[in-house]
Amino acid sequence: MGRSTVLVVDDDAALAENIAEILATLEVEVTVAPGGRQALAAAARGPIDVALVDVRLPDGPGTALIPGLKEISPLTEVVLITGDATVESAIAAVRGGAYAYLLKPVSPQDLLDTTRRALAQVTLARDRERLIAELARSESTHREVVEAVPALVLALDRQGRIRLWNRRLEEATGFGRGEMLGKPGEELIGHGGVRPLARRSGPDLLVRWERAEVTSVVDVCTYAVGLDVTAEQEMLRRTLRAERLAAVGTLAAGLAHEVRNPLNSALLQLQVLGRRIDRGDRDHASLKPVLGLIEDEIRRLEVLVNDFLSFVHPRPLELQPTALAELCRDVLTFVAPEAGMAGVEVEAELAETIAPVQADPQRLRQVLQNLVRNAVEAMSGGGRLTLRTRSVEGQVEIDVEDTGPGFPDETPIFDAFFTTKPKGTGLGLTIVHRIVSDHGGTLRVRSRPGQTCFTISLPASR
Ligand code: ADP
Ligand code: MG
């Protein structure tokens, strides 16, 4: 910014010169005009901060100059210099828009003090004007940004009423700001996240809102920026549905494949039976085994269907304090005949002190039976099955270990329908995995020839 400017308007050239000299100490730029006309001309050439105007000028009273000067530069402050020390003239001067007046003879100190104050006043007014202009500029920039961003923008005041409703919102909803401003708006954005947004016509939009609480601005306390995610969400839904359908398709194909084998062999046996009956074969002893084979296949189908159902349609868990040692002993009793036939020795290493876990005993039994049966089935030539429990760092663990041949690392044992057994369903481990995760637990397995160990970890109940 340049130096401040002072205009001295006095027809007494000597006096004017004198004043200019005194003002020189203020480091201001001083211009002298001998009359009103020249004063206005000087103001027109460049902004004047303070004008020191003699009341009696050759072309009219100094007070008459004030409106003209202010019209040219509105921030100019006028100090009148008068020889007339009446109250009336003072009042008239101030009424006429003067900043102050000085009495002749003017003391240099008064002149300097008054001019300095008038200059300070002008500086203040200039600053204020500049700030106002800046504010207006920045406000209009903000408004433009809010209008131009490709997002829904709204603002709420402290009472949750809508204070801002941008153009995008108008376009997206069909509701103009005229009808929305002042309405309650908290409902629209909630705590943020995806919410439906009503429109004047057509289905609701889905909008993902981000809230920003603002404390610095007096009036507005929440800004919310929303993105229209209607299309995105619709696509996501479609993808999920497609994936689900694909998964159902895979399962159904697997099931159909698994059903076909027992079905075929049952049919085959029925045909054998039919032919023998046609031939008049009445020998019960030879017919009976065929019936047994058919029954086996039908049982296999039953197991398959049951397994499949508990896989695709798991019952909700019914959690209750469950004593693991007891459950393990039950399972071992259950598998004992099968193990005995296969020459498998059964061993239990049960920590009796473990506190009961929160579990669904039925489902947990199903888990252990599946693992134990797999172990026995893996040791057709005999071996040792060990059931072990222990507690470690907030977890309760159960090992089901066998001394069978095991399987290579990359074997997809947990995949639905994966089986290496002629009569397997390949659903056992899938179900085991599902139930253990439903309990908030984990399942790990280590396998090498001669030692395979499945470990279930369940959170210990407090
Ligand atoms: P299924 O028993 O009907 O075959 P599972 O899901 O229970 O189905 O097991 C899948 C496959 O994982 C088995 O066919 C077998 O190849 C393998 N498997 C499971 N447990 C063991 C084990 N203890 N030792 C060796 N292989 C196992
Ligand atoms: Mg199995």
CSV table of C-alpha atoms and ligand atoms in Angstrom, one decimal:
chain,number,residue,atom,x,y,z
A,1,MET,CA,0.0,0.0,0.0
A,2,GLY,CA,1.2,3.5,-0.8
A,3,ARG,CA,1.6,6.4,1.6
A,4,SER,CA,-1.4,8.1,3.1
A,5,THR,CA,-2.6,11.2,1.4
A,6,VAL,CA,-3.7,14.5,3.0
A,7,LEU,CA,-5.3,17.3,1.1
A,8,VAL,CA,-5.0,20.8,2.6
A,9,VAL,CA,-7.7,23.1,1.3
A,10,ASP,CA,-7.0,26.7,2.1
A,11,ASP,CA,-6.8,29.9,0.0
A,12,ASP,CA,-4.2,31.3,2.4
A,13,ALA,CA,-1.1,29.9,0.7
A,14,ALA,CA,1.2,30.7,3.6
A,15,LEU,CA,-1.1,29.0,6.1
A,16,ALA,CA,-1.5,26.0,3.8
A,17,GLU,CA,2.3,25.8,3.4
A,18,ASN,CA,2.7,26.0,7.2
A,19,ILE,CA,0.2,23.1,7.7
A,20,ALA,CA,1.9,21.0,5.0
A,21,GLU,CA,5.2,21.5,6.7
A,22,ILE,CA,3.9,20.4,10.1
A,23,LEU,CA,2.3,17.3,8.5
A,24,ALA,CA,5.6,16.4,6.9
A,25,THR,CA,6.6,14.7,10.2
A,26,LEU,CA,3.7,12.2,9.6
A,27,GLU,CA,5.3,10.9,6.5
A,28,VAL,CA,2.2,11.5,4.5
A,29,GLU,CA,1.8,12.8,1.0
A,30,VAL,CA,0.4,16.3,1.2
A,31,THR,CA,-1.4,18.1,-1.6
A,32,VAL,CA,-2.6,21.7,-1.3
A,33,ALA,CA,-5.7,23.1,-3.0
A,34,PRO,CA,-6.6,26.9,-2.8
A,35,GLY,CA,-10.3,26.3,-3.2
A,36,GLY,CA,-13.2,23.9,-3.3
A,37,ARG,CA,-13.0,23.3,-7.1
A,38,GLN,CA,-9.3,22.5,-7.0
A,39,ALA,CA,-9.9,20.2,-4.0
A,40,LEU,CA,-12.5,18.2,-5.9
A,41,ALA,CA,-10.2,18.0,-8.9
A,42,ALA,CA,-7.4,16.8,-6.6
A,43,ALA,CA,-9.7,14.1,-5.1
A,44,ALA,CA,-10.6,13.0,-8.6
A,45,ARG,CA,-6.9,12.4,-9.5
A,46,GLY,CA,-6.4,10.0,-6.7
A,47,PRO,CA,-7.9,8.8,-3.3
A,48,ILE,CA,-7.6,11.3,-0.5
A,49,ASP,CA,-7.4,9.9,3.0
A,50,VAL,CA,-7.8,13.0,5.1
A,51,ALA,CA,-8.8,16.5,3.9
A,52,LEU,CA,-8.1,19.5,6.1
A,53,VAL,CA,-10.6,22.1,4.9
A,54,ASP,CA,-10.8,25.8,5.9
A,55,VAL,CA,-14.4,26.6,6.5
A,56,ARG,CA,-14.2,29.9,4.6
A,57,LEU,CA,-13.1,29.2,1.0
A,58,PRO,CA,-13.3,31.7,-1.9
A,59,ASP,CA,-15.8,29.5,-3.8
A,60,GLY,CA,-18.2,28.7,-0.9
A,61,PRO,CA,-18.2,27.3,2.7
A,62,GLY,CA,-15.9,24.4,3.5
A,63,THR,CA,-18.8,22.4,4.9
A,64,ALA,CA,-20.4,22.4,1.4
A,65,LEU,CA,-17.3,20.6,0.1
A,66,ILE,CA,-17.8,17.5,2.3
A,67,PRO,CA,-20.6,15.7,0.2
A,68,GLY,CA,-18.6,16.3,-3.0
A,69,LEU,CA,-15.4,14.9,-1.6
A,70,LYS,CA,-17.2,11.9,0.0
A,71,GLU,CA,-18.9,11.2,-3.3
A,72,ILE,CA,-15.6,10.9,-5.1
A,73,SER,CA,-13.9,8.9,-2.3
A,74,PRO,CA,-16.4,7.7,0.4
A,75,LEU,CA,-13.7,6.9,3.0
A,76,THR,CA,-12.2,10.3,3.0
A,77,GLU,CA,-12.4,12.0,6.4
A,78,VAL,CA,-12.7,15.7,6.5
A,79,VAL,CA,-11.3,17.9,9.3
A,80,LEU,CA,-12.7,21.4,9.2
A,81,ILE,CA,-10.5,24.4,10.3
A,82,THR,CA,-12.5,27.3,11.6
A,83,GLY,CA,-12.0,30.6,13.3
A,84,ASP,CA,-15.4,30.5,14.7
A,85,ALA,CA,-15.5,28.9,18.1
A,86,THR,CA,-19.2,28.5,18.7
A,87,VAL,CA,-20.9,25.4,19.7
A,88,GLU,CA,-23.3,25.8,16.8
A,89,SER,CA,-20.5,25.8,14.2
A,90,ALA,CA,-19.0,22.7,15.8
A,91,ILE,CA,-22.3,20.9,15.7
A,92,ALA,CA,-22.9,22.0,12.1
A,93,ALA,CA,-19.4,20.7,11.2
A,94,VAL,CA,-20.0,17.3,12.6
A,95,ARG,CA,-23.6,17.1,11.3
A,96,GLY,CA,-22.3,18.0,7.9
A,97,GLY,CA,-20.1,14.8,8.0
A,98,ALA,CA,-16.8,16.2,9.2
A,99,TYR,CA,-14.6,13.9,11.3
A,100,ALA,CA,-13.5,16.7,13.6
A,101,TYR,CA,-12.8,20.4,13.6
A,102,LEU,CA,-9.8,22.5,14.6
A,103,LEU,CA,-9.8,26.0,15.9
A,104,LYS,CA,-7.6,28.8,14.5
A,105,PRO,CA,-5.0,29.5,15.4
A,106,VAL,CA,-4.2,25.7,15.0
A,107,SER,CA,-1.6,24.4,17.3
A,108,PRO,CA,0.8,22.0,15.6
A,109,GLN,CA,0.2,19.4,18.3
A,110,ASP,CA,-3.6,19.5,17.8
A,111,LEU,CA,-3.1,19.4,14.0
A,112,LEU,CA,-0.9,16.3,14.2
A,113,ASP,CA,-3.0,14.5,16.8
A,114,THR,CA,-6.3,15.1,14.9
A,115,THR,CA,-4.8,14.2,11.6
A,116,ARG,CA,-3.2,11.1,13.0
A,117,ARG,CA,-6.6,10.0,14.5
A,118,ALA,CA,-8.4,10.8,11.2
A,119,LEU,CA,-5.8,8.7,9.3
A,120,ALA,CA,-6.2,5.8,11.7
A,121,GLN,CA,-9.9,6.0,11.2
A,122,VAL,CA,-9.5,5.9,7.5
A,123,THR,CA,-7.1,2.9,7.7
A,124,LEU,CA,-9.6,1.1,9.9
A,125,ALA,CA,-12.4,1.8,7.5
A,126,ARG,CA,-10.2,0.7,4.5
A,127,ASP,CA,-9.2,-2.5,6.3
A,128,ARG,CA,-12.8,-3.2,7.1
A,129,GLU,CA,-13.9,-2.6,3.5
A,130,ARG,CA,-11.1,-4.9,2.3
A,131,LEU,CA,-12.1,-7.6,4.7
A,132,ILE,CA,-15.7,-7.4,3.7
A,133,ALA,CA,-14.7,-7.6,0.1
A,134,GLU,CA,-12.5,-10.6,0.8
A,135,LEU,CA,-15.2,-12.3,2.8
A,136,ALA,CA,-17.7,-11.7,0.0
A,137,ARG,CA,-15.1,-13.1,-2.5
A,138,SER,CA,-14.4,-16.2,-0.4
A,139,GLU,CA,-18.0,-16.7,0.3
A,140,SER,CA,-18.9,-16.6,-3.3
A,141,THR,CA,-16.0,-19.0,-4.0
A,142,HIS,CA,-17.3,-21.4,-1.4
A,143,ARG,CA,-20.8,-21.1,-2.8
A,144,GLU,CA,-19.5,-21.8,-6.3
A,145,VAL,CA,-17.6,-24.8,-5.0
A,146,VAL,CA,-20.6,-26.1,-3.2
A,147,GLU,CA,-22.7,-25.7,-6.3
A,148,ALA,CA,-20.1,-27.1,-8.7
A,149,VAL,CA,-19.0,-30.2,-6.9
A,150,PRO,CA,-20.5,-33.4,-8.3
A,151,ALA,CA,-21.9,-34.3,-4.9
A,152,LEU,CA,-25.0,-33.7,-2.8
A,153,VAL,CA,-24.1,-31.0,-0.2
A,154,LEU,CA,-26.3,-29.9,2.6
A,155,ALA,CA,-25.8,-28.1,5.9
A,156,LEU,CA,-27.7,-28.1,9.1
A,157,ASP,CA,-27.9,-25.5,11.8
A,158,ARG,CA,-27.7,-26.2,15.5
A,159,GLN,CA,-31.4,-27.2,15.6
A,160,GLY,CA,-30.9,-29.6,12.7
A,161,ARG,CA,-32.7,-27.4,10.2
A,162,ILE,CA,-31.5,-27.3,6.6
A,163,ARG,CA,-29.4,-24.2,5.9
A,164,LEU,CA,-27.9,-25.2,2.6
A,165,TRP,CA,-29.3,-27.4,-0.2
A,166,ASN,CA,-27.1,-27.4,-3.3
A,167,ARG,CA,-28.0,-27.6,-6.9
A,168,ARG,CA,-27.1,-31.3,-7.2
A,169,LEU,CA,-29.6,-32.0,-4.4
A,170,GLU,CA,-32.2,-29.9,-6.2
A,171,GLU,CA,-31.6,-31.9,-9.4
A,172,ALA,CA,-31.4,-35.3,-7.7
A,173,THR,CA,-34.5,-35.0,-5.6
A,174,GLY,CA,-36.6,-32.5,-7.6
A,175,PHE,CA,-37.1,-30.5,-4.4
A,176,GLY,CA,-35.9,-26.9,-4.7
A,177,ARG,CA,-34.0,-25.1,-1.9
A,178,GLY,CA,-37.0,-22.8,-1.5
A,179,GLU,CA,-39.0,-25.6,-0.1
A,180,MET,CA,-36.2,-27.4,1.7
A,181,LEU,CA,-34.4,-24.6,3.6
A,182,GLY,CA,-35.6,-24.4,7.3
A,183,LYS,CA,-37.0,-28.0,7.2
A,184,PRO,CA,-35.6,-30.5,9.7
A,185,GLY,CA,-32.8,-32.4,8.0
A,186,GLU,CA,-31.2,-34.8,10.6
A,187,GLU,CA,-33.4,-37.6,9.3
A,188,LEU,CA,-31.9,-37.3,5.8
A,189,ILE,CA,-28.3,-38.0,6.8
A,190,GLY,CA,-28.6,-39.9,10.1
A,191,HIS,CA,-25.2,-40.8,11.4
A,192,GLY,CA,-23.9,-41.0,7.8
A,193,GLY,CA,-23.5,-44.1,5.7
A,194,VAL,CA,-25.9,-45.3,3.0
A,195,ARG,CA,-29.5,-44.0,3.4
A,196,PRO,CA,-32.5,-43.7,1.1
A,197,LEU,CA,-33.2,-40.2,-0.1
A,198,ALA,CA,-36.8,-39.4,-1.1
A,199,ARG,CA,-37.5,-37.8,-4.5
A,200,ARG,CA,-40.5,-35.8,-5.7
A,201,SER,CA,-41.2,-38.6,-8.1
A,202,GLY,CA,-39.7,-42.0,-8.8
A,203,PRO,CA,-38.1,-44.4,-6.4
A,204,ASP,CA,-35.8,-43.3,-3.5
A,205,LEU,CA,-32.1,-42.8,-4.2
A,206,LEU,CA,-29.5,-44.5,-2.2
A,207,VAL,CA,-27.0,-41.9,-0.9
A,208,ARG,CA,-23.8,-42.5,1.0
A,209,TRP,CA,-23.4,-39.6,3.4
A,210,GLU,CA,-20.3,-38.3,5.1
A,211,ARG,CA,-21.0,-35.9,8.0
A,212,ALA,CA,-18.6,-33.2,9.2
A,213,GLU,CA,-19.4,-31.3,12.4
A,214,VAL,CA,-18.3,-27.7,12.3
A,215,THR,CA,-17.7,-25.6,15.4
A,216,SER,CA,-16.1,-22.4,14.0
A,217,VAL,CA,-19.1,-21.1,12.1
A,218,VAL,CA,-21.8,-19.6,14.2
A,219,ASP,CA,-24.8,-20.8,12.4
A,220,VAL,CA,-24.0,-24.0,10.6
A,221,CYS,CA,-23.0,-26.9,12.7
A,222,THR,CA,-23.1,-29.9,10.4
A,223,TYR,CA,-22.1,-30.3,6.8
A,224,ALA,CA,-23.0,-33.4,4.9
A,225,VAL,CA,-21.6,-34.5,1.6
A,226,GLY,CA,-23.5,-37.3,-0.2
A,227,LEU,CA,-22.7,-39.5,-3.2
A,228,ASP,CA,-25.5,-41.2,-5.1
A,229,VAL,CA,-24.7,-44.9,-4.9
A,230,THR,CA,-28.0,-46.2,-6.2
A,231,ALA,CA,-26.5,-47.7,-9.3
A,232,GLU,CA,-23.5,-49.0,-7.4
A,233,GLN,CA,-25.6,-50.7,-4.7
A,234,GLU,CA,-27.9,-52.2,-7.3
A,235,MET,CA,-24.9,-53.7,-9.1
A,236,LEU,CA,-23.5,-55.0,-5.8
A,237,ARG,CA,-26.9,-56.7,-5.1
A,238,ARG,CA,-27.0,-58.2,-8.5
A,239,THR,CA,-23.4,-59.5,-8.2
A,240,LEU,CA,-24.2,-61.0,-4.8
A,241,ARG,CA,-27.3,-62.6,-6.2
A,242,ALA,CA,-25.4,-64.0,-9.2
A,243,GLU,CA,-22.6,-65.3,-6.9
A,244,ARG,CA,-25.2,-66.9,-4.7
A,245,LEU,CA,-26.9,-68.5,-7.6
A,246,ALA,CA,-23.5,-69.7,-8.9
A,247,ALA,CA,-22.7,-71.2,-5.5
A,248,VAL,CA,-26.1,-72.9,-5.4
A,249,GLY,CA,-25.5,-74.2,-8.9
A,250,THR,CA,-22.2,-75.7,-7.9
A,251,LEU,CA,-23.7,-77.3,-4.8
A,252,ALA,CA,-26.6,-78.6,-6.7
A,253,ALA,CA,-24.3,-80.1,-9.4
A,254,GLY,CA,-22.2,-81.7,-6.6
A,255,LEU,CA,-25.3,-83.1,-4.9
A,256,ALA,CA,-26.7,-84.4,-8.2
A,257,HIS,CA,-23.4,-86.1,-8.9
A,258,GLU,CA,-23.3,-87.7,-5.4
A,259,VAL,CA,-26.8,-88.8,-5.6
A,260,ARG,CA,-26.4,-90.5,-9.0
A,261,ASN,CA,-23.9,-93.2,-7.8
A,262,PRO,CA,-26.0,-94.8,-5.0
A,263,LEU,CA,-29.1,-94.3,-7.1
A,264,ASN,CA,-27.5,-96.1,-10.0
A,265,SER,CA,-26.3,-99.0,-8.0
A,266,ALA,CA,-29.6,-99.3,-6.2
A,267,LEU,CA,-31.4,-99.4,-9.6
A,268,LEU,CA,-28.9,-102.0,-10.8
A,269,GLN,CA,-29.6,-104.2,-7.8
A,270,LEU,CA,-33.3,-103.8,-8.3
A,271,GLN,CA,-33.0,-104.9,-11.9
A,272,VAL,CA,-31.0,-107.9,-10.7
A,273,LEU,CA,-33.7,-108.7,-8.2
A,274,GLY,CA,-36.4,-108.2,-10.9
A,275,ARG,CA,-34.7,-110.7,-13.3
A,276,ARG,CA,-34.3,-113.3,-10.6
A,277,ILE,CA,-38.0,-113.0,-9.6
A,278,ASP,CA,-38.9,-113.3,-13.3
A,279,ARG,CA,-36.8,-116.4,-13.5
A,280,GLY,CA,-38.8,-117.7,-10.5
A,281,ASP,CA,-35.8,-117.6,-8.2
A,282,ARG,CA,-37.3,-118.3,-4.7
A,283,ASP,CA,-34.0,-118.8,-3.0
A,284,HIS,CA,-34.2,-116.3,0.0
A,285,ALA,CA,-30.6,-116.8,0.9
A,286,SER,CA,-29.4,-115.5,-2.4
A,287,LEU,CA,-32.1,-112.7,-2.7
A,288,LYS,CA,-31.4,-111.3,0.8
A,289,PRO,CA,-27.9,-109.9,0.0
A,290,VAL,CA,-29.3,-108.0,-3.0
A,291,LEU,CA,-31.8,-106.4,-0.7
A,292,GLY,CA,-29.1,-105.6,1.7
A,293,LEU,CA,-27.1,-103.8,-1.1
A,294,ILE,CA,-30.1,-101.8,-2.1
A,295,GLU,CA,-30.7,-100.8,1.6
A,296,ASP,CA,-27.0,-99.8,1.9
A,297,GLU,CA,-27.4,-97.5,-1.1
A,298,ILE,CA,-30.6,-95.9,0.2
A,299,ARG,CA,-28.9,-95.4,3.6
A,300,ARG,CA,-26.0,-93.7,1.8
A,301,LEU,CA,-28.5,-91.4,0.1
A,302,GLU,CA,-30.1,-90.7,3.4
A,303,VAL,CA,-26.7,-89.7,4.9
A,304,LEU,CA,-25.9,-87.6,1.9
A,305,VAL,CA,-29.2,-85.7,2.1
A,306,ASN,CA,-28.9,-85.2,5.9
A,307,ASP,CA,-25.3,-84.0,5.6
A,308,PHE,CA,-26.3,-81.7,2.7
A,309,LEU,CA,-29.2,-80.3,4.7
A,310,SER,CA,-27.2,-79.6,7.7
A,311,PHE,CA,-24.6,-77.9,5.5
A,312,VAL,CA,-27.0,-75.6,3.5
A,313,HIS,CA,-29.5,-75.2,6.2
A,314,PRO,CA,-27.7,-75.0,9.5
A,315,ARG,CA,-29.9,-74.7,12.6
A,316,PRO,CA,-29.1,-71.7,14.8
A,317,LEU,CA,-26.7,-72.6,17.6
A,318,GLU,CA,-28.2,-73.3,21.0
A,319,LEU,CA,-25.3,-72.4,23.3
A,320,GLN,CA,-25.0,-73.7,26.8
A,321,PRO,CA,-22.2,-74.6,29.2
A,322,THR,CA,-20.9,-77.9,27.8
A,323,ALA,CA,-18.5,-80.2,29.5
A,324,LEU,CA,-15.9,-81.3,27.0
A,325,ALA,CA,-14.5,-84.4,28.7
A,326,GLU,CA,-18.0,-85.9,28.9
A,327,LEU,CA,-18.8,-85.1,25.3
A,328,CYS,CA,-15.5,-86.7,24.2
A,329,ARG,CA,-16.2,-89.9,26.1
A,330,ASP,CA,-19.6,-90.1,24.5
A,331,VAL,CA,-18.2,-89.7,21.1
A,332,LEU,CA,-15.6,-92.4,21.8
A,333,THR,CA,-18.2,-94.8,23.0
A,334,PHE,CA,-20.2,-94.2,19.8
A,335,VAL,CA,-17.2,-94.9,17.6
A,336,ALA,CA,-15.9,-97.9,19.6
A,337,PRO,CA,-17.6,-100.7,17.6
A,338,GLU,CA,-16.3,-99.3,14.3
A,339,ALA,CA,-12.9,-98.7,15.7
A,340,GLY,CA,-12.8,-102.2,17.1
A,341,MET,CA,-13.6,-103.7,13.7
A,342,ALA,CA,-10.9,-101.8,12.1
A,343,GLY,CA,-8.3,-102.7,14.7
A,344,VAL,CA,-8.0,-99.1,15.9
A,345,GLU,CA,-6.9,-98.6,19.5
A,346,VAL,CA,-8.7,-95.6,21.1
A,347,GLU,CA,-7.0,-93.3,23.6
A,348,ALA,CA,-8.4,-90.3,25.6
A,349,GLU,CA,-6.2,-87.7,27.2
A,350,LEU,CA,-8.9,-85.5,28.7
A,351,ALA,CA,-8.1,-82.6,31.0
A,352,GLU,CA,-10.9,-83.0,33.5
A,353,THR,CA,-10.4,-79.6,35.1
A,354,ILE,CA,-11.3,-77.6,32.0
A,355,ALA,CA,-14.3,-75.3,32.7
A,356,PRO,CA,-17.4,-75.9,30.5
A,357,VAL,CA,-17.4,-74.0,27.2
A,358,GLN,CA,-20.3,-72.2,25.7
A,359,ALA,CA,-21.3,-74.5,22.9
A,360,ASP,CA,-24.2,-76.2,21.2
A,361,PRO,CA,-23.5,-79.8,22.5
A,362,GLN,CA,-25.4,-81.4,19.6
A,363,ARG,CA,-23.4,-79.6,16.9
A,364,LEU,CA,-20.1,-80.0,18.8
A,365,ARG,CA,-20.9,-83.7,19.0
A,366,GLN,CA,-21.5,-83.7,15.2
A,367,VAL,CA,-18.0,-82.1,14.8
A,368,LEU,CA,-16.2,-84.6,16.9
A,369,GLN,CA,-18.1,-87.6,15.4
A,370,ASN,CA,-17.1,-86.5,11.9
A,371,LEU,CA,-13.5,-86.1,12.8
A,372,VAL,CA,-13.3,-89.3,14.8
A,373,ARG,CA,-15.0,-91.2,12.0
A,374,ASN,CA,-12.6,-89.8,9.4
A,375,ALA,CA,-9.7,-90.8,11.6
A,376,VAL,CA,-11.0,-94.4,11.9
A,377,GLU,CA,-11.8,-94.5,8.2
A,378,ALA,CA,-8.2,-93.4,7.5
A,379,MET,CA,-6.8,-96.3,9.5
A,380,SER,CA,-8.5,-99.3,7.9
A,381,GLY,CA,-5.4,-101.4,8.6
A,382,GLY,CA,-5.4,-100.5,12.3
A,383,GLY,CA,-3.7,-97.7,14.3
A,384,ARG,CA,-4.3,-95.5,17.2
A,385,LEU,CA,-6.9,-92.7,17.6
A,386,THR,CA,-6.3,-90.1,20.3
A,387,LEU,CA,-8.8,-87.6,21.6
A,388,ARG,CA,-7.1,-84.9,23.7
A,389,THR,CA,-8.3,-81.7,25.4
A,390,ARG,CA,-6.4,-78.8,27.0
A,391,SER,CA,-6.8,-75.2,27.8
A,392,VAL,CA,-4.4,-72.5,26.5
A,393,GLU,CA,-4.7,-68.7,26.9
A,394,GLY,CA,-8.4,-68.2,26.9
A,395,GLN,CA,-8.9,-71.0,24.5
A,396,VAL,CA,-10.0,-74.6,24.9
A,397,GLU,CA,-8.5,-77.0,22.4
A,398,ILE,CA,-9.5,-80.4,21.3
A,399,ASP,CA,-7.1,-82.7,19.2
A,400,VAL,CA,-8.4,-85.5,17.1
A,401,GLU,CA,-5.2,-87.4,16.1
A,402,ASP,CA,-4.7,-90.6,14.1
A,403,THR,CA,-1.8,-92.7,12.9
A,404,GLY,CA,-3.1,-93.1,9.4
A,405,PRO,CA,-1.5,-92.3,6.1
A,406,GLY,CA,-2.6,-88.6,6.2
A,407,PHE,CA,-2.9,-86.5,3.0
A,408,PRO,CA,-0.7,-84.0,1.1
A,409,ASP,CA,-0.8,-80.3,2.1
A,410,GLU,CA,-2.7,-79.1,-0.9
A,411,THR,CA,-5.6,-81.6,-0.6
A,412,PRO,CA,-8.9,-79.6,-0.7
A,413,ILE,CA,-10.3,-81.6,2.2
A,414,PHE,CA,-12.6,-78.8,3.3
A,415,ASP,CA,-14.2,-78.4,-0.1
A,416,ALA,CA,-17.8,-79.5,-0.3
A,417,PHE,CA,-18.1,-83.0,-2.0
A,418,PHE,CA,-14.4,-83.6,-1.9
A,419,THR,CA,-13.9,-87.2,-0.9
A,420,THR,CA,-11.5,-90.0,-1.6
A,421,LYS,CA,-13.8,-92.7,-0.3
A,422,PRO,CA,-16.0,-94.8,-2.5
A,423,LYS,CA,-19.0,-94.1,-0.2
A,424,GLY,CA,-18.0,-90.7,1.1
A,425,THR,CA,-20.1,-87.6,0.8
A,426,GLY,CA,-17.2,-85.1,1.0
A,427,LEU,CA,-19.4,-82.9,3.3
A,428,GLY,CA,-18.1,-84.0,6.7
A,429,LEU,CA,-15.2,-81.5,7.0
A,430,THR,CA,-17.2,-78.8,5.3
A,431,ILE,CA,-19.8,-79.1,8.1
A,432,VAL,CA,-17.1,-79.4,10.8
A,433,HIS,CA,-15.5,-76.2,9.6
A,434,ARG,CA,-18.9,-74.4,9.4
A,435,ILE,CA,-19.9,-75.4,13.0
A,436,VAL,CA,-16.5,-74.5,14.5
A,437,SER,CA,-16.6,-71.0,12.9
A,438,ASP,CA,-20.2,-70.6,14.0
A,439,HIS,CA,-18.9,-71.1,17.6
A,440,GLY,CA,-16.3,-68.4,17.1
A,441,GLY,CA,-13.6,-71.0,17.0
A,442,THR,CA,-10.9,-72.1,14.6
A,443,LEU,CA,-9.8,-75.4,13.1
A,444,ARG,CA,-6.3,-76.3,12.2
A,445,VAL,CA,-4.8,-79.5,10.8
A,446,ARG,CA,-1.4,-81.0,10.5
A,447,SER,CA,-0.9,-84.1,8.4
A,448,ARG,CA,2.0,-86.3,7.5
A,449,PRO,CA,2.2,-90.0,6.9
A,450,GLY,CA,1.6,-91.7,10.2
A,451,GLN,CA,0.3,-88.7,12.0
A,452,THR,CA,-2.7,-86.5,11.3
A,453,CYS,CA,-4.1,-84.1,13.9
A,454,PHE,CA,-7.1,-81.9,13.6
A,455,THR,CA,-7.3,-79.2,16.4
A,456,ILE,CA,-10.4,-77.3,17.3
A,457,SER,CA,-9.9,-74.1,19.3
A,458,LEU,CA,-12.9,-72.7,21.1
A,459,PRO,CA,-13.1,-69.5,23.1
A,460,ALA,CA,-13.2,-70.5,26.8
A,461,SER,CA,-16.2,-69.1,28.6
A,462,ARG,CA,-15.5,-66.7,31.4
B,1,ADP,P1,-15.8,-87.9,3.6
B,1,ADP,O1,-15.4,-88.4,4.9
B,1,ADP,O2,-17.2,-88.1,3.2
B,1,ADP,O3,-14.9,-88.3,2.5
B,1,ADP,P2,-14.9,-85.4,4.7
B,1,ADP,O4,-15.2,-84.0,4.3
B,1,ADP,O5,-15.2,-85.9,6.0
B,1,ADP,O6,-15.7,-86.3,3.6
B,1,ADP,O7,-13.4,-85.7,4.3
B,1,ADP,C1,-12.9,-85.3,3.0
B,1,ADP,C2,-11.7,-86.0,2.7
B,1,ADP,O8,-10.6,-85.6,3.5
B,1,ADP,C3,-11.7,-87.5,2.9
B,1,ADP,O9,-12.3,-88.2,1.9
B,1,ADP,C4,-10.2,-87.8,3.1
B,1,ADP,O10,-9.6,-87.9,1.8
B,1,ADP,C5,-9.7,-86.6,3.7
B,1,ADP,N1,-9.5,-86.8,5.2
B,1,ADP,C6,-10.3,-86.4,6.1
B,1,ADP,N2,-9.8,-86.7,7.4
B,1,ADP,C7,-8.7,-87.4,7.2
B,1,ADP,C8,-7.8,-88.1,8.0
B,1,ADP,N3,-7.9,-88.1,9.4
B,1,ADP,N4,-6.7,-88.7,7.5
B,1,ADP,C9,-6.6,-88.7,6.1
B,1,ADP,N5,-7.4,-88.1,5.3
B,1,ADP,C10,-8.5,-87.5,5.8
B,2,MG,MG,-16.1,-87.7,6.7
